[in-house]
Amino acid sequence: MPNHQLFDNHGRQVNYVRLAVTDRCNLRCFYCMPEEGIKYVPKEDLLTYEEMLRLMHLLVGMGIEKLRITGGEPFVRRDMMDFLRALCRMEGLKKVNITTNGTLTAPLIPELKQLGIHSINLSLDTLDKARFHQITRRDSFDTVMETFHALLEHEIPTKINAVVMEGKNTEDILPMVELTKQHPVNVRFIEEMPFNGEGSNSPTLTWHYRKILSHIQSRYPDIEKIPDPPHSTSYNYRIPGHQGTVGIIAAYSRTFCGTCNRIRITPKGMLKTCLYDDGVFNIRDLMRAGATDEQVRETFLQALGNRAKDGWEAEKNRKFGLPIQESMSTIGG
Ligand code: SAM
Ligand code: SF4
């Protein structure tokens, strides 16, 4: 039997897939998409649930153990819960995680708990209702907070993802750190990345990870570094006496590429071997052309055998323009 384990040409094993199940979203976070939205992929061009299940089945056979469902907003896609039920039954798939904006999630949480969803990343950039509206261009703050409390109540391991943006939410950094005092939550601050779908206003990175950390240290001088889990994209910290932890993700500075264990699949079936590349091959087209399982596996192995060593190289090799012309909702974060 041939060895189909997914290793790249730099010796890194890939065991984690981020699957963006839709590019559609009910928020308009300004760092992700323009106010008028993006040109959505026509429905027939999205990977179907059957195609995604076939793909995941093949990838699990190649050593994938962890899946993150992302988007767009995963829960705007119809029948999402049926898909999650099927994934949670898949033998060999050890962890199914979800990243969500929390607008439609609260009523689903009891079932997500029952299914055994391993953890949920809730995107929340501010604890202030007015700033939430400015950032997301929608008035859903209370609903998202309801989701946050329901996640805690059901004891689903929860991370909060907050993109740090000069002039928008830096006053929220310390209050969000304070959330870790009362709640067993991992609050993660993310450097803003250049994927806003606008093709303009490339962010200048004022709030890089070192600045975020020193800002937190100015209020919490006793903050301690804790070990980062293997392949972690975040630097992790704990404040003595707090129940939760704090993470900082150098998503723009790209300090974590050396141990990268992940690939991404976009809503229309493009494989990305790096967040910053513009797609390596289209799996949907391959499958719809009638490829056998063996052919699909071979194509993955070839793609991983030719992977950029880091996000800087991947960005340099892009064929179809700069990241800024893409919306993060077509990639999944
Ligand atoms: N809609 C879901 C949500 O917001 O959680 C899932 C998809 S969203 C694209 C995934 C993650 O990407 C979110 O945590 C979001 O904050 C992050 N994101 C989107 N655009 C970003 C950007 N330009 N820089 C950094 N993070 C970004
Ligand atoms: Fe939607 Fe998530 Fe993008 Fe915000 S970050 S617009 S919630 S896909």
XYZ file of C-alpha atoms and ligand atoms in Angstrom:
368
model
C 0.000 0.000 0.000
C 1.565 3.342 -1.041
C 2.323 5.858 1.690
C -0.191 8.644 1.368
C 0.684 10.597 4.498
C 0.724 14.300 3.720
C 4.211 15.732 4.126
C 5.455 18.831 2.354
C 8.798 19.413 0.667
C 10.079 21.033 3.885
C 9.405 17.903 5.966
C 6.315 19.322 7.696
C 3.438 16.907 8.229
C 0.014 18.293 7.381
C -2.736 16.996 9.672
C -5.107 19.964 9.804
C -7.595 21.248 7.215
C -9.484 24.515 7.292
C -12.576 24.146 5.154
C -14.461 27.299 4.179
C -17.975 26.029 3.480
C -19.344 29.261 2.053
C -18.186 32.747 1.086
C -21.526 34.252 2.153
C -21.845 36.238 5.333
C -24.434 38.244 7.240
C -21.864 40.693 8.674
C -19.653 43.114 6.776
C -16.537 43.379 8.950
C -14.614 46.162 7.284
C -11.276 44.291 7.471
C -12.833 41.338 5.623
C -15.207 42.663 2.992
C -16.527 45.898 1.538
C -19.823 47.391 2.724
C -21.661 46.320 -0.425
C -20.411 42.740 0.059
C -18.433 40.710 -2.444
C -19.479 38.994 -5.631
C -20.572 35.665 -4.185
C -19.627 32.406 -5.839
C -22.685 31.034 -7.713
C -24.298 28.191 -5.742
C -23.449 25.571 -8.360
C -19.766 26.477 -8.079
C -19.632 25.825 -4.324
C -18.378 22.428 -3.230
C -21.426 20.342 -2.375
C -21.691 18.625 1.008
C -21.212 15.275 -0.761
C -18.011 16.544 -2.378
C -16.731 17.903 0.929
C -17.454 14.606 2.695
C -15.666 12.628 -0.003
C -12.720 14.967 0.256
C -12.562 14.772 4.033
C -12.785 11.007 3.908
C -9.785 10.908 1.548
C -7.836 13.431 3.603
C -8.453 11.577 6.864
C -6.933 8.546 5.126
C -3.882 10.729 4.432
C -3.351 11.698 8.055
C -5.694 14.639 8.557
C -6.978 14.518 12.142
C -8.306 17.990 12.709
C -10.827 20.034 10.748
C -11.941 23.607 11.176
C -15.202 24.652 9.551
C -15.087 28.294 8.588
C -16.361 30.627 5.868
C -17.913 33.197 5.237
C -20.261 32.491 8.066
C -20.679 28.704 8.226
C -24.180 28.867 9.687
C -25.646 30.866 6.816
C -25.245 27.774 4.656
C -28.414 25.711 4.612
C -28.305 22.231 6.202
C -25.032 22.990 7.940
C -26.056 20.915 10.959
C -26.604 17.816 8.778
C -23.084 18.264 7.439
C -21.670 18.612 10.956
C -23.507 15.482 12.070
C -21.907 13.529 9.217
C -18.443 14.927 9.987
C -18.712 14.110 13.665
C -19.426 10.489 12.747
C -16.389 10.210 10.458
C -13.951 7.638 11.755
C -10.408 8.922 12.189
C -11.392 12.591 12.273
C -10.448 13.434 15.846
C -11.384 17.092 16.128
C -14.063 19.137 14.427
C -13.797 22.841 15.281
C -15.818 25.799 14.049
C -15.069 29.482 13.563
C -18.215 31.591 13.674
C -19.303 35.186 14.013
C -21.880 34.057 16.584
C -24.909 35.713 14.995
C -26.853 32.510 14.285
C -25.057 30.146 16.628
C -26.693 30.449 20.068
C -29.733 28.187 19.432
C -27.472 25.494 17.957
C -25.103 25.234 20.894
C -26.835 22.409 22.802
C -26.625 20.233 19.712
C -23.043 21.298 18.934
C -22.149 20.182 22.446
C -23.962 16.898 22.006
C -22.193 16.249 18.696
C -18.834 16.654 20.407
C -17.603 19.730 18.530
C -14.127 20.075 19.969
C -13.918 23.859 20.237
C -15.394 27.047 18.862
C -13.648 30.233 17.847
C -15.977 33.171 18.247
C -15.016 36.316 16.375
C -15.577 39.345 18.563
C -13.440 42.449 18.127
C -14.958 44.675 20.792
C -17.062 44.631 23.956
C -18.707 47.902 23.004
C -21.985 47.805 21.098
C -21.368 50.981 19.100
C -17.872 49.903 18.075
C -19.231 46.477 17.132
C -21.584 48.229 14.739
C -18.799 50.356 13.295
C -16.594 47.338 12.686
C -19.162 44.829 11.413
C -21.625 47.356 9.912
C -24.419 45.362 11.546
C -26.258 45.592 14.861
C -25.707 42.062 16.202
C -23.664 42.694 19.337
C -26.276 41.406 21.795
C -26.839 38.224 19.790
C -23.110 37.504 19.638
C -22.787 38.027 23.401
C -25.672 35.585 23.877
C -23.640 33.053 21.901
C -20.601 33.729 24.072
C -22.528 33.063 27.276
C -24.232 29.972 25.850
C -20.814 28.553 24.881
C -19.580 29.066 28.431
C -22.731 27.608 29.911
C -22.383 24.466 27.787
C -18.671 24.244 28.561
C -17.599 24.139 24.946
C -13.921 25.198 24.854
C -14.043 28.713 23.443
C -11.541 31.077 21.912
C -12.372 34.665 21.125
C -10.686 36.050 18.014
C -10.199 39.817 18.024
C -8.486 41.570 15.132
C -6.569 44.556 16.520
C -7.027 47.698 14.455
C -5.543 51.111 14.991
C -8.277 53.706 15.512
C -11.029 51.076 15.754
C -10.756 48.878 18.827
C -7.445 49.258 20.634
C -9.350 50.526 23.686
C -10.903 47.054 23.839
C -7.615 45.201 24.323
C -7.489 45.530 28.116
C -11.204 44.899 28.759
C -10.962 41.791 26.608
C -7.957 40.587 28.590
C -10.063 41.207 31.701
C -12.633 38.704 30.352
C -10.092 35.972 31.103
C -10.362 36.773 34.799
C -13.922 35.528 35.240
C -14.192 33.152 32.298
C -12.177 30.120 31.164
C -11.783 31.538 27.681
C -8.757 31.993 25.437
C -8.828 35.587 24.133
C -6.629 35.906 21.058
C -5.532 39.158 19.509
C -4.822 38.910 15.792
C -2.679 41.222 13.701
C -4.759 42.656 10.876
C -3.996 40.957 7.563
C -4.286 42.474 4.095
C -7.429 40.594 2.973
C -10.304 43.048 2.856
C -11.649 42.362 -0.633
C -11.442 46.063 -1.505
C -8.198 46.193 -3.428
C -7.247 49.377 -1.580
C -6.032 50.733 1.738
C -3.427 48.146 2.524
C -3.293 48.199 6.333
C -0.120 49.542 7.818
C 0.594 47.274 10.707
C 0.769 49.594 13.692
C -0.405 46.948 16.134
C 2.090 44.180 15.567
C 2.304 41.364 18.097
C 5.099 42.960 20.143
C 3.133 46.158 20.557
C -0.004 44.257 21.581
C 2.000 42.365 24.196
C 3.685 45.436 25.647
C 0.321 47.191 25.838
C -1.064 44.271 27.868
C 2.093 44.176 30.017
C 1.650 47.839 30.888
C -1.564 46.916 32.756
C -0.653 43.371 33.768
C 3.088 43.405 34.501
C 2.905 39.913 36.000
C 1.558 38.307 32.808
C 3.430 35.025 32.255
C 4.365 33.172 29.096
C 2.869 29.679 29.021
C 3.908 26.864 26.667
C 2.429 27.109 23.172
C 0.767 23.905 21.933
C 2.553 22.236 18.996
C 1.834 24.053 15.677
C 0.246 26.910 17.558
C -0.174 30.126 15.604
C -0.468 32.094 18.847
C 1.967 33.100 21.551
C 0.181 32.242 24.773
C 0.111 33.921 28.169
C -1.664 33.742 31.481
C -2.270 36.348 34.133
C -1.913 34.861 37.635
C -5.347 34.317 39.160
C -7.190 34.455 35.825
C -9.204 31.434 34.667
C -8.597 31.965 30.975
C -5.557 32.676 28.822
C -4.430 35.302 26.324
C -3.011 34.618 22.875
C -1.394 36.875 20.297
C -1.360 35.809 16.659
C 1.305 37.365 14.445
C -0.796 36.713 11.365
C 0.769 39.511 9.361
C 4.307 39.163 10.741
C 4.101 35.436 9.933
C 6.351 34.170 12.682
C 4.722 30.719 12.800
C 5.276 29.388 9.267
C 8.146 27.065 10.244
C 5.808 24.632 11.999
C 2.768 25.046 9.743
C 0.651 21.864 9.690
C -2.407 23.145 7.835
C -3.970 23.459 4.414
C -7.034 25.419 3.359
C -9.885 24.583 1.031
C -11.947 27.466 -0.273
C -15.717 27.397 -0.912
C -15.171 26.725 -4.602
C -12.732 23.939 -3.934
C -9.377 25.650 -4.361
C -6.572 24.123 -2.323
C -4.349 26.685 -0.613
C -1.160 25.304 0.867
C -0.572 28.712 2.477
C -2.942 31.468 3.576
C -0.956 33.895 1.432
C -0.894 31.877 -1.820
C -3.618 32.290 -4.416
C -4.568 28.668 -4.773
C -2.677 25.657 -6.010
C -5.310 23.535 -7.761
C -9.045 23.211 -7.921
C -10.209 20.001 -6.253
C -13.840 20.552 -7.234
C -12.935 20.593 -10.934
C -10.803 17.508 -10.500
C -13.587 15.605 -8.751
C -16.271 16.801 -11.169
C -14.073 15.635 -14.066
C -14.404 12.123 -12.640
C -11.042 11.726 -10.881
C -10.603 8.500 -8.941
C -9.738 8.614 -5.244
C -6.190 7.655 -6.138
C -5.908 10.566 -8.596
C -7.205 13.021 -6.004
C -4.706 11.738 -3.437
C -1.839 11.951 -5.930
C -2.727 15.548 -6.751
C -2.644 16.499 -3.066
C 0.734 14.835 -2.642
C 2.133 16.701 -5.643
C 0.797 20.029 -4.388
C 2.349 19.503 -0.957
C 5.610 18.501 -2.617
C 5.848 21.968 -4.071
C 4.893 24.161 -1.151
C 6.294 27.610 -0.350
C 8.434 27.602 2.759
C 6.575 30.512 4.345
C 3.922 33.154 3.834
C 6.404 35.646 2.385
C 7.479 33.239 -0.344
C 3.852 32.240 -0.998
C 2.858 35.896 -1.377
C 5.763 36.556 -3.739
C 4.720 33.578 -5.913
C 1.107 34.752 -6.323
C -0.103 34.718 -9.924
C -3.388 36.627 -9.655
C -2.725 39.876 -7.834
C -2.245 40.964 -4.270
C -3.965 39.426 -1.201
C -5.822 42.687 -0.660
C -8.054 41.954 -3.654
C -9.311 38.833 -1.883
C -11.839 38.849 0.928
C -11.035 36.696 3.949
C -14.553 35.300 3.597
C -13.413 33.451 0.464
C -10.482 31.958 2.369
C -11.748 31.261 5.873
C -9.071 32.991 7.922
N -17.432 34.386 9.663
C -16.707 33.631 10.601
C -16.092 34.516 11.649
O -16.008 35.716 11.432
O -15.683 33.979 12.657
C -15.647 32.731 9.988
C -14.847 33.291 8.832
S -13.800 34.659 9.199
C -13.130 35.035 7.624
C -12.499 33.842 10.074
C -11.602 34.722 10.891
O -10.858 35.551 10.014
C -12.329 35.650 11.848
O -11.852 35.427 13.162
C -11.945 37.027 11.371
O -11.805 37.931 12.435
C -10.629 36.779 10.683
N -10.315 37.798 9.689
C -11.057 38.198 8.637
N -10.419 39.169 7.939
C -9.238 39.386 8.573
C -8.141 40.266 8.365
N -8.115 41.124 7.336
N -7.105 40.221 9.226
C -7.106 39.344 10.279
N -8.110 38.479 10.527
C -9.166 38.506 9.703
Fe -18.256 37.723 7.885
Fe -16.380 36.560 9.371
Fe -15.734 38.182 7.318
Fe -16.831 39.247 9.480
S -14.847 38.166 9.392
S -17.426 39.699 7.327
S -18.172 37.664 10.120
S -16.724 36.230 7.161
